[in-house]
CSV table of C-alpha atoms in Angstrom, one decimal:
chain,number,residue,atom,x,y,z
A,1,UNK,CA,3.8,12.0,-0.2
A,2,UNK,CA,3.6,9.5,-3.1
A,3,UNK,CA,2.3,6.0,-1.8
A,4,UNK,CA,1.8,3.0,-3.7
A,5,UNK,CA,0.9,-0.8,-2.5
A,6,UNK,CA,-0.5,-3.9,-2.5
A,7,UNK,CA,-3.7,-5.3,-0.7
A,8,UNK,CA,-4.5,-8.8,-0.5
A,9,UNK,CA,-6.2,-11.2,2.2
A,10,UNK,CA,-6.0,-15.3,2.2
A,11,UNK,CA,-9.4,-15.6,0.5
A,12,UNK,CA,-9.1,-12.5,-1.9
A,13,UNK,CA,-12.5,-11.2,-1.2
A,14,UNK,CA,-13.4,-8.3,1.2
A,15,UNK,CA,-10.5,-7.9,3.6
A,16,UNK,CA,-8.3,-7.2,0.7
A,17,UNK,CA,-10.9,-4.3,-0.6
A,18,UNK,CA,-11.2,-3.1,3.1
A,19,UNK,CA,-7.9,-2.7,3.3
A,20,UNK,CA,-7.5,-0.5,0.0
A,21,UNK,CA,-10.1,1.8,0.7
A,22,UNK,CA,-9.0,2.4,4.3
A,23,UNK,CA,-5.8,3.0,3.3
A,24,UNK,CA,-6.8,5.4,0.4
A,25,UNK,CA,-9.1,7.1,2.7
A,26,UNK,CA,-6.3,7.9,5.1
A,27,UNK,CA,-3.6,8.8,2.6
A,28,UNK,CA,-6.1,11.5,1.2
A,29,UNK,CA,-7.1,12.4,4.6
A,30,UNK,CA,-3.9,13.4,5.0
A,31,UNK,CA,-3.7,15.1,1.7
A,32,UNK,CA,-1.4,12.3,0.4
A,33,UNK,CA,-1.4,10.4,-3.2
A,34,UNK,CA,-2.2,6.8,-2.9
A,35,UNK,CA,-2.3,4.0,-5.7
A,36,UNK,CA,-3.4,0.7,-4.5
A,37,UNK,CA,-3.3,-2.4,-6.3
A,38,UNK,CA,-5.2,-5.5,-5.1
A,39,UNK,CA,-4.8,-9.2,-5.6
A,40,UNK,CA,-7.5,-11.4,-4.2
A,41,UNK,CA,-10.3,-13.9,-5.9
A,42,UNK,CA,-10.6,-11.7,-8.9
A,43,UNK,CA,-6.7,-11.7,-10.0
A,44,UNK,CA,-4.7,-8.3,-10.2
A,45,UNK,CA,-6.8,-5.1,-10.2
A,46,UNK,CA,-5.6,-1.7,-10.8
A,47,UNK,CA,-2.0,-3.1,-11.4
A,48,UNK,CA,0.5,-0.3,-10.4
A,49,UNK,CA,2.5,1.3,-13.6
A,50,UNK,CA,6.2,1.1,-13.3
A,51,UNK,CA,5.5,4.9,-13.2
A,52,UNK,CA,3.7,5.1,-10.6
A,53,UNK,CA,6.3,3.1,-8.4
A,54,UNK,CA,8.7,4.9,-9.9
A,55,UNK,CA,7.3,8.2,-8.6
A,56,UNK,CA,6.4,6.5,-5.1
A,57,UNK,CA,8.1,7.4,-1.8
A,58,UNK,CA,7.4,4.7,0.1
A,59,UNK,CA,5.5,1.0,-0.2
A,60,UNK,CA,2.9,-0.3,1.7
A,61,UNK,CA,2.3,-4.1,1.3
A,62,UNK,CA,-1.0,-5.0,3.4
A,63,UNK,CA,-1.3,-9.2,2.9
A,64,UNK,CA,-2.1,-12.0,5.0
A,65,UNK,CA,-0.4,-13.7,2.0
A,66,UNK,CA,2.2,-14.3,-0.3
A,67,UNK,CA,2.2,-11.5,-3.3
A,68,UNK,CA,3.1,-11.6,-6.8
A,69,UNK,CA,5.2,-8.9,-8.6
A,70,UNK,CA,7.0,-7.6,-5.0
A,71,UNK,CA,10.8,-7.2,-7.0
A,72,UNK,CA,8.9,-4.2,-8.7
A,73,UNK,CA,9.8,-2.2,-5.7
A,74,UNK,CA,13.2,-3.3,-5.1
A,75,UNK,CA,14.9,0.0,-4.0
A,76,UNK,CA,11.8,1.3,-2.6
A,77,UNK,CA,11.4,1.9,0.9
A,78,UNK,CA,9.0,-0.8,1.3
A,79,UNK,CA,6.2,-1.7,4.7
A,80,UNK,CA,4.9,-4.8,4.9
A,81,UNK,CA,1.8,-5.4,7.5
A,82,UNK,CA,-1.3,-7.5,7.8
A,83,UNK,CA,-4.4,-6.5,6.2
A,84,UNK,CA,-5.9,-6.2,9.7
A,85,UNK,CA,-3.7,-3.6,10.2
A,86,UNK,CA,-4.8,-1.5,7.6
A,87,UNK,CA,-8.5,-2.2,8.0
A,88,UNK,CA,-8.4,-1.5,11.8
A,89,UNK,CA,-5.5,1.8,12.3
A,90,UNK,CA,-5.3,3.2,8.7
A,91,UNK,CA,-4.9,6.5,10.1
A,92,UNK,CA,-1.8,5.3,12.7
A,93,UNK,CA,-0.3,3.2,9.6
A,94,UNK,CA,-0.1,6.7,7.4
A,95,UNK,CA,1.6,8.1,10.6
A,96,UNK,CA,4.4,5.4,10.7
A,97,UNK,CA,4.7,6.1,6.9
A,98,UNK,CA,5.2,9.5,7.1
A,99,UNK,CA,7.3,8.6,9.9
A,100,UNK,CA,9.4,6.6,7.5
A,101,UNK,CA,9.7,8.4,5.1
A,102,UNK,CA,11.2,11.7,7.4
A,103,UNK,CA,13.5,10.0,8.8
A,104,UNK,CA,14.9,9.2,5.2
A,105,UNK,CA,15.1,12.5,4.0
């Protein structure tokens, strides 16, 4: 499964990293590609490629706040949570995506 998204906390400093590496963690865990862009203190890093999103079967969006660049997935299958979420049940988020994306096929 392709996976892209976008962490970001309110203060942009290490829930918003947390979060990205949990989730990559569990994606490749489960022997999926991941691609996560963050937003926090230090601006946009590792912006997605239209590619990329392109490419993606589902969108995860894990932020306590308001992102920028979100119409870039419209048409995606897209799952918004909290960043708590995906620093505290990565491996139960990846289930609900894979979830998701099954029941769409």
């Amino acid at each position: 499964m392709n996976i892209v998204g976008i962490a970001a906390c309110t203060a942009g400093i290490a829930h918003t990293y947390i979060a990205k590496e949990k989730l990559i963690n569990a994606a490749k865990k489960k022997g999926h590609h991941i691609r996560i862009e963050t937003q926090g203190l230090a601006g946009t890093q590792g912006e997605l490629p239209k590619s990329e999103i392109e490419k993606a079967d589902i969108v995860i969006i894990a932020a306590d706040i308001k992102i920028n660049g979100k119409e870039r997935f419209k048409g995606k299958k897209v799952v918004e949570v909290a960043t708590g979420i995906a620093v505290k049940s990565p491996g139960k988020l990846m289930e609900k995506l894979e979830e998701l994306v099954n029941d769409k096929q």
